[in-house]
Short mmCIF file of C-alpha atoms and ligand atoms in Angstrom, two decimals:
data_model
loop_
_atom_site.label_atom_id
_atom_site.label_comp_id
_atom_site.label_asym_id
_atom_site.label_seq_id
_atom_site.Cartn_x
_atom_site.Cartn_y
_atom_site.Cartn_z
CA UNK A 298 -41.81 -93.61 -6.12
CA UNK A 299 -44.92 -95.83 -5.84
CA UNK A 300 -46.87 -95.77 -2.44
CA UNK A 301 -46.47 -99.76 -2.15
CA UNK A 302 -42.53 -99.65 -3.19
CA UNK A 303 -42.21 -97.31 -0.54
CA UNK A 304 -43.74 -99.01 2.00
CA UNK A 305 -41.49 -102.31 0.83
CA UNK A 306 -38.27 -100.46 1.07
CA UNK A 307 -39.10 -98.98 4.50
CA UNK A 308 -40.37 -102.12 5.67
CA UNK A 309 -37.35 -103.85 4.44
CA UNK A 310 -34.92 -101.03 5.93
CA UNK A 311 -36.31 -101.54 9.47
CA UNK A 312 -36.01 -105.20 9.49
CA UNK A 313 -32.13 -104.72 8.25
CA UNK A 314 -31.65 -102.31 11.39
CA UNK A 315 -33.14 -104.61 13.61
CA UNK A 316 -31.05 -107.59 12.73
CA UNK A 317 -27.82 -105.48 12.71
CA UNK A 318 -28.88 -104.25 16.37
CA UNK A 319 -29.26 -108.02 17.28
CA UNK A 320 -26.18 -109.20 15.71
CA UNK A 321 -24.04 -106.30 17.45
CA UNK A 322 -25.54 -107.00 20.74
CA UNK A 323 -24.79 -110.69 20.65
CA UNK A 324 -21.37 -109.86 19.82
CA UNK A 325 -20.41 -107.34 22.07
CA UNK A 326 -21.96 -109.05 24.73
CA UNK A 327 -19.79 -112.17 24.29
CA UNK A 328 -16.52 -109.83 24.84
CA UNK A 329 -17.95 -108.27 28.14
CA UNK A 330 -16.93 -110.14 30.94
CA UNK A 331 -19.59 -112.12 32.48
CA UNK A 332 -20.85 -111.69 36.17
CA UNK A 333 -23.11 -114.15 36.87
CA UNK A 334 -23.35 -117.44 34.78
CA UNK A 335 -25.82 -120.02 36.12
CA UNK A 336 -23.70 -123.26 35.23
CA UNK A 337 -20.77 -122.03 37.16
CA UNK A 338 -22.06 -120.83 40.75
CA UNK A 339 -19.32 -118.42 42.13
CA UNK A 340 -17.76 -117.45 38.85
CA UNK A 341 -17.46 -113.92 39.53
CA UNK A 342 -15.43 -112.66 35.89
CA UNK A 343 -15.20 -115.19 33.06
CA UNK A 344 -12.60 -114.31 30.39
CA UNK A 345 -14.04 -114.94 26.75
CA UNK A 346 -11.65 -115.50 24.31
CA UNK A 347 -13.32 -115.17 20.80
CA UNK A 348 -11.61 -117.69 18.21
CA UNK A 349 -12.43 -116.85 14.66
CA UNK A 350 -10.65 -119.33 12.03
CA UNK A 351 -11.76 -119.59 8.51
CA UNK A 352 -11.95 -123.68 7.73
CA UNK A 353 -14.69 -126.35 8.76
CA UNK A 354 -15.16 -127.92 11.84
CA UNK A 355 -14.28 -131.45 10.72
CA UNK A 356 -10.48 -130.10 9.72
CA UNK A 357 -7.65 -130.31 11.43
CA UNK A 358 -7.28 -126.59 12.62
CA UNK A 359 -11.05 -126.67 13.42
CA UNK A 360 -10.87 -129.76 15.58
CA UNK A 361 -7.90 -128.58 17.23
CA UNK A 362 -9.47 -125.16 18.02
CA UNK A 363 -12.39 -127.23 19.84
CA UNK A 364 -9.95 -129.38 21.17
CA UNK A 365 -8.06 -126.11 22.55
CA UNK A 366 -11.24 -124.76 24.16
CA UNK A 367 -12.01 -127.54 25.85
CA UNK A 368 -8.74 -128.11 27.68
CA UNK A 369 -8.98 -124.14 28.69
CA UNK A 370 -12.05 -124.84 30.09
CA UNK A 371 -11.25 -127.73 31.90
CA UNK A 372 -7.45 -125.90 33.25
CA UNK A 373 -8.86 -122.71 34.45
CA UNK A 374 -12.01 -124.50 35.84
CA UNK A 375 -14.53 -122.51 33.50
CA UNK A 376 -12.77 -119.16 34.56
CA UNK A 377 -11.45 -118.79 31.14
CA UNK A 378 -13.89 -119.27 27.85
CA UNK A 379 -12.89 -120.09 24.28
CA UNK A 380 -15.75 -119.35 21.67
CA UNK A 381 -14.91 -120.86 18.33
CA UNK A 382 -16.45 -119.20 15.36
CA UNK A 383 -15.13 -121.54 12.07
CA UNK A 384 -15.90 -120.62 8.28
CA UNK A 385 -15.02 -117.22 8.35
CA UNK A 386 -18.30 -116.18 9.97
CA UNK A 387 -16.52 -113.63 11.92
CA UNK A 388 -13.46 -112.80 9.87
CA UNK A 389 -12.14 -113.67 6.27
CA UNK A 390 -8.58 -114.94 6.18
CA UNK A 391 -7.94 -111.38 4.34
CA UNK A 392 -9.28 -109.48 7.45
CA UNK A 393 -8.69 -111.87 10.47
CA UNK A 394 -4.97 -110.86 10.98
CA UNK A 395 -6.04 -106.95 11.16
CA UNK A 396 -8.79 -107.69 13.08
CA UNK A 397 -6.54 -109.46 15.74
CA UNK A 398 -4.54 -106.53 16.22
CA UNK A 399 -7.05 -103.89 16.16
CA UNK A 400 -8.53 -106.37 19.08
CA UNK A 401 -11.64 -107.03 17.38
CA UNK A 402 -11.31 -110.46 18.01
CA UNK A 403 -8.92 -112.30 20.63
CA UNK A 404 -7.62 -115.15 18.68
CA UNK A 405 -7.26 -116.20 15.15
CA UNK A 406 -5.18 -119.28 13.65
CA UNK A 407 -3.64 -118.33 10.11
CA UNK A 408 -1.98 -120.17 7.78
CA UNK A 409 2.06 -118.89 7.55
CA UNK A 410 1.46 -117.84 4.27
CA UNK A 411 -0.80 -115.35 5.48
CA UNK A 412 1.59 -113.60 8.27
CA UNK A 413 4.47 -113.40 5.49
CA UNK A 414 3.22 -109.48 4.34
CA UNK A 415 3.54 -108.68 8.34
CA UNK A 416 6.22 -110.23 8.94
CA UNK A 417 8.71 -111.49 6.19
CA UNK A 418 10.41 -114.10 7.67
CA UNK A 419 7.32 -116.31 7.96
CA UNK A 420 8.17 -116.94 4.58
CA UNK A 421 10.67 -119.68 5.45
CA UNK A 422 7.97 -122.00 5.79
CA UNK A 423 6.73 -121.46 2.33
CA UNK A 424 9.60 -122.54 0.88
CA UNK A 425 9.09 -125.82 -1.20
CA UNK A 426 10.47 -129.06 0.08
CA UNK A 427 11.29 -127.34 3.07
CA UNK A 428 10.15 -130.28 5.11
CA UNK A 429 10.60 -134.12 3.97
CA UNK A 430 8.79 -135.92 6.44
CA UNK A 431 6.22 -135.31 9.27
CA UNK A 432 8.83 -135.68 11.87
CA UNK A 433 10.95 -133.07 10.24
CA UNK A 434 7.84 -130.61 10.80
CA UNK A 435 7.55 -131.59 14.34
CA UNK A 436 11.46 -131.33 14.83
CA UNK A 437 11.11 -127.47 13.20
CA UNK A 438 7.89 -126.57 14.98
CA UNK A 439 8.70 -127.52 18.42
CA UNK A 440 12.52 -126.75 18.12
CA UNK A 441 14.56 -122.98 17.66
CA UNK A 442 12.59 -122.39 14.43
CA UNK A 443 9.32 -122.51 16.28
CA UNK A 444 10.40 -120.35 19.05
CA UNK A 445 12.43 -117.43 16.72
CA UNK A 446 9.19 -117.47 14.53
CA UNK A 447 6.96 -116.61 17.22
CA UNK A 448 8.71 -114.34 19.00
CA UNK A 449 9.00 -112.00 15.69
CA UNK A 450 5.24 -111.43 16.37
CA UNK A 451 5.99 -109.65 19.47
CA UNK A 452 6.39 -106.34 18.22
CA UNK A 453 3.23 -106.05 15.77
CA UNK A 454 0.96 -106.14 18.78
CA UNK A 455 0.51 -110.25 18.61
CA UNK A 456 1.43 -113.40 21.18
CA UNK A 457 2.27 -116.36 18.93
CA UNK A 458 1.09 -119.19 21.65
CA UNK A 459 2.32 -122.24 19.23
CA UNK A 460 2.21 -123.78 15.60
CA UNK A 461 -0.20 -126.02 14.71
CA UNK A 462 0.15 -128.65 11.83
CA UNK A 463 -2.61 -129.19 8.88
CA UNK A 464 -0.27 -131.12 6.15
CA UNK A 465 1.95 -131.15 3.24
CA UNK A 466 0.15 -129.42 0.16
CA UNK A 467 -0.96 -131.42 -3.13
CA UNK A 468 -1.52 -129.68 -6.62
CA UNK A 469 -5.21 -130.17 -8.30
CA UNK A 470 -6.13 -128.72 -11.79
CA UNK A 471 -8.55 -129.49 -14.80
CA UNK A 472 -6.38 -128.88 -17.60
CA UNK A 473 -4.47 -131.99 -17.14
CA UNK A 474 -2.06 -134.07 -15.21
CA UNK A 475 0.50 -132.10 -13.49
CA UNK A 476 3.72 -134.35 -13.51
CA UNK A 477 6.21 -132.21 -14.50
CA UNK A 478 6.84 -128.28 -13.83
CA UNK A 479 6.26 -127.55 -17.68
CA UNK A 480 2.90 -129.20 -17.26
CA UNK A 481 1.88 -125.87 -15.45
CA UNK A 482 2.39 -123.39 -18.14
CA UNK A 483 -0.22 -121.03 -18.68
CA UNK A 484 -2.62 -122.49 -15.90
CA UNK A 485 -4.32 -120.11 -13.58
CA UNK A 486 -3.49 -121.04 -9.75
CA UNK A 487 -5.04 -120.27 -6.91
CA UNK A 488 -2.63 -119.02 -4.41
CA UNK A 489 -2.31 -117.84 -0.46
CA UNK A 490 -0.85 -114.49 -0.20
CA UNK A 491 2.54 -114.89 -0.21
CA UNK A 492 5.56 -113.92 -2.57
CA UNK A 493 7.46 -117.05 -2.31
CA UNK A 494 4.03 -118.74 -3.21
CA UNK A 495 3.99 -116.28 -5.97
CA UNK A 496 7.66 -117.24 -7.21
CA UNK A 497 6.86 -120.86 -7.34
CA UNK A 498 3.84 -120.45 -10.03
CA UNK A 499 5.58 -118.00 -11.92
CA UNK A 500 8.86 -120.33 -11.92
CA UNK A 501 6.72 -122.82 -13.50
CA UNK A 502 5.32 -120.45 -16.11
CA UNK A 503 1.72 -120.31 -14.38
CA UNK A 504 -0.57 -117.45 -13.73
CA UNK A 505 -0.86 -117.22 -9.64
CA UNK A 506 -3.96 -115.62 -8.33
CA UNK A 507 -4.45 -114.39 -4.38
CA UNK A 508 -7.96 -115.47 -3.65
CA UNK A 509 -9.12 -115.69 -0.09
CA UNK A 510 -9.83 -119.37 0.69
CA UNK A 511 -13.46 -119.41 0.88
CA UNK A 512 -13.83 -118.23 -2.43
CA UNK A 513 -11.44 -121.09 -4.17
CA UNK A 514 -14.51 -123.47 -4.69
CA UNK A 515 -16.63 -120.85 -6.73
CA UNK A 516 -13.41 -119.78 -8.79
CA UNK A 517 -12.81 -123.40 -9.83
CA UNK A 518 -15.91 -124.34 -10.55
CA UNK A 519 -16.61 -120.98 -12.96
CA UNK A 520 -13.33 -122.15 -14.42
CA UNK A 521 -11.95 -118.56 -13.68
CA UNK A 522 -8.79 -120.85 -12.15
CA UNK A 523 -7.84 -123.97 -13.45
CA UNK A 524 -6.12 -125.00 -10.14
CA UNK A 525 -4.90 -124.68 -6.86
CA UNK A 526 -2.29 -126.16 -4.15
CA UNK A 527 -3.63 -127.40 -0.69
CA UNK A 528 -3.86 -130.06 1.96
CA UNK A 529 -6.16 -132.91 1.17
CA UNK A 530 -8.32 -132.34 4.26
CA UNK A 531 -8.77 -128.61 2.69
CA UNK A 532 -9.59 -129.69 -0.54
CA UNK A 533 -11.55 -132.69 1.18
CA UNK A 534 -13.45 -130.45 3.45
CA UNK A 535 -14.03 -127.67 0.85
CA UNK A 536 -15.21 -130.35 -1.63
CA UNK A 537 -12.51 -128.77 -4.07
CA UNK A 538 -11.92 -132.67 -5.48
CA UNK A 539 -15.52 -132.31 -6.86
CA UNK A 540 -14.48 -129.47 -9.30
CA UNK A 541 -10.95 -130.76 -10.21
CA UNK A 542 -10.23 -133.08 -12.56
CA UNK A 543 -6.50 -134.10 -11.93
CA UNK A 544 -4.55 -134.40 -8.21
CA UNK A 545 -1.17 -134.71 -8.20
CA UNK A 546 0.25 -136.02 -4.71
CA UNK A 547 3.52 -133.91 -4.41
CA UNK A 548 3.68 -132.71 -1.17
CA UNK A 549 6.06 -129.87 -2.30
CA UNK A 550 4.98 -127.82 0.20
CA UNK A 551 3.92 -127.36 3.88
CA UNK A 552 0.46 -125.85 5.06
CA UNK A 553 0.40 -125.21 9.10
CA UNK A 554 -0.99 -122.40 11.30
CA UNK A 555 0.49 -119.43 13.59
CA UNK A 556 -1.89 -119.73 16.91
CA UNK A 557 -2.11 -116.38 17.78
CA UNK A 558 -3.80 -113.91 20.30
CA UNK A 559 -4.06 -110.26 20.70
CA UNK A 560 -0.96 -109.08 23.14
CA UNK A 561 -2.36 -106.32 25.06
CA UNK A 562 -5.36 -108.82 25.89
CA UNK A 563 -2.80 -111.39 26.77
CA UNK A 564 -0.95 -108.94 29.19
CA UNK A 565 -4.23 -108.59 31.11
CA UNK A 566 -4.66 -111.99 31.60
CA UNK A 567 -3.60 -113.41 34.82
CA UNK A 568 -0.48 -115.20 34.84
CA UNK A 569 -2.18 -118.54 36.17
CA UNK A 570 -4.81 -118.53 33.32
CA UNK A 571 -2.15 -117.34 30.80
CA UNK A 572 0.17 -120.92 31.85
CA UNK A 573 -3.10 -122.74 31.46
CA UNK A 574 -3.56 -121.28 28.29
CA UNK A 575 -0.29 -122.06 26.79
CA UNK A 576 -0.24 -125.50 28.03
CA UNK A 577 -3.62 -126.29 26.43
CA UNK A 578 -2.12 -124.76 23.03
CA UNK A 579 1.08 -126.99 22.90
CA UNK A 580 -0.89 -129.94 24.26
CA UNK A 581 -3.18 -129.25 21.16
CA UNK A 582 -0.26 -129.00 18.91
CA UNK A 583 1.16 -132.80 20.33
CA UNK A 584 -2.09 -134.13 19.47
CA UNK A 585 -2.69 -132.71 16.09
CA UNK A 586 0.70 -134.05 14.85
CA UNK A 587 -0.44 -137.20 15.10
CA UNK A 588 -4.49 -136.51 14.25
CA UNK A 589 -3.69 -134.22 11.25
CA UNK A 590 -1.76 -136.97 9.49
CA UNK A 591 -4.66 -139.60 10.16
CA UNK A 592 -7.40 -136.95 8.96
CA UNK A 593 -5.42 -136.30 5.57
CA UNK A 594 -4.86 -140.03 4.94
CA UNK A 595 -8.70 -140.83 5.56
CA UNK A 596 -9.98 -137.66 3.56
CA UNK A 597 -7.75 -139.22 0.40
CA UNK A 598 -9.31 -142.68 0.96
CA UNK A 599 -12.81 -141.00 0.74
CA UNK A 600 -11.78 -138.55 -2.21
CA UNK A 601 -10.79 -141.76 -4.25
CA UNK A 602 -14.04 -143.30 -3.30
CA UNK A 603 -16.40 -140.53 -3.97
CA UNK A 604 -14.64 -138.77 -7.03
CA UNK A 605 -13.46 -139.68 -10.40
CA UNK A 606 -10.11 -137.31 -9.97
CA UNK A 607 -7.48 -138.74 -11.37
CA UNK A 608 -4.68 -139.16 -8.86
CA UNK A 609 -1.04 -139.16 -9.70
CA UNK A 610 1.58 -139.66 -6.77
CA UNK A 611 5.13 -138.48 -7.90
CA UNK A 612 7.50 -140.99 -8.05
CA UNK A 613 10.92 -140.50 -5.53
CA UNK A 614 12.90 -139.29 -8.69
CA UNK A 615 10.09 -136.51 -9.86
CA UNK A 616 10.28 -135.36 -6.01
CA UNK A 617 13.67 -134.93 -6.41
CA UNK A 618 13.41 -132.88 -9.87
CA UNK A 619 10.92 -130.68 -8.36
CA UNK A 620 13.01 -130.13 -5.30
CA UNK A 621 15.95 -129.33 -7.60
CA UNK A 622 13.99 -127.38 -9.63
CA UNK A 623 12.72 -125.18 -6.84
CA UNK A 624 15.89 -124.46 -5.14
CA UNK A 625 16.98 -121.20 -6.25
CA UNK A 626 13.91 -120.09 -4.58
CA UNK A 627 15.97 -120.37 -1.32
CA UNK A 628 18.82 -117.71 -2.29
CA UNK A 629 16.16 -115.52 -3.83
CA UNK A 630 14.55 -115.18 0.12
CA UNK A 631 17.59 -115.75 2.13
CA UNK A 632 17.70 -112.12 2.73
CA UNK A 633 14.02 -111.60 3.61
CA UNK A 634 13.90 -114.51 5.55
CA UNK A 635 17.64 -113.71 7.31
CA UNK A 636 20.36 -116.19 8.37
CA UNK A 637 19.28 -117.12 12.17
CA UNK A 638 16.30 -119.29 10.33
CA UNK A 639 17.79 -119.68 7.47
CA UNK A 640 20.50 -121.77 9.56
CA UNK A 641 18.40 -123.85 10.98
CA UNK A 642 16.70 -124.42 7.93
CA UNK A 643 20.10 -125.76 7.09
CA UNK A 644 20.38 -127.87 10.06
CA UNK A 645 16.70 -129.34 9.88
CA UNK A 646 17.47 -130.42 6.16
CA UNK A 647 20.86 -131.90 6.95
CA UNK A 648 19.01 -133.96 9.72
CA UNK A 649 16.39 -135.47 7.08
CA UNK A 650 17.60 -135.40 3.71
CA UNK A 651 21.07 -136.72 4.43
CA UNK A 652 20.31 -139.05 7.22
CA UNK A 653 16.75 -140.02 6.84
CA UNK A 654 14.75 -139.32 9.76
C1 LMR B 149 -5.74 -121.52 2.48
O1 LMR B 149 -6.28 -120.34 2.61
O2 LMR B 149 -5.86 -122.19 1.62
C2 LMR B 149 -5.73 -121.93 4.09
O3 LMR B 149 -5.16 -120.89 5.05
C3 LMR B 149 -6.78 -122.45 4.72
C4 LMR B 149 -6.89 -122.68 6.24
O4 LMR B 149 -6.79 -122.15 6.89
O5 LMR B 149 -6.02 -124.20 6.61
#
């Protein structure tokens, strides 16, 4: 190796090591209790909760995480501090649940689908047309269904605090309008890791691909993928609409989040602060029910203004045709999901589909 190359290589290694040490130091120090805090005279020990998520700050989950952090600070008078890390800057969506269980991060809020391989009963929330209206979602999240799902996490070293909502998913593609299930034949679609979602696309003759959220844009742009399904706020904030020509407002599935904290870390938090944290997470959920609907509506308007994407809205009749088409998935997954949750589904749907809500 020439001397000049050797010197450049050594310099590069030296700089990399310094950067790694600095990053490691700042991350570790944020995990340690703080014994002194200039702004909070008298705080002898502050509990730090690092909260990692994968979406942008201007999304329902991004705003909820920040609101939750503010509420926790106010309720605990600064004794508990939530540090929010958006955009997958700490962990990608493929890593965050394992990182939480190992205790490498204290809080995450993955989309439901990402919990389905750990807890198969969570597949219930991926069933197409599970909810018809936002009211149905709220009733299920705050009722028995939400309670059962959160309790199931206990045995996996996870304390489930609450459920947060984002919104109904819509379909986008580059290959043509998606009006009937046969329009999906042969198209490569990005899905979140979930067997229900895989089956949903396979039923239509599409080719599902499990791809991390922060790789979707690039794969759409290079045409490795033809399409994807997501909420308007995710389609907007990640600019998927700029690399897709067609969007169908199908409301065929729902995307929300489990708000999770490492169980061992949780058990060590003094009871009074646990109550404050729970209250903060639930107050954030209540706020989010309205906020996310507003946000998805506003961002749909912006997508219409800022792009030439062709938007098709399914008619009531088409919507009903899609719903019937996917009905066999309920039978197929009822074994994994279990009777208790399937009974809740029936109860919720009978309140919505037959009587309106
Ligand atoms: C996705 O992967 O599409 C979503 O989980 C992103 C998110 O967290 O909203």
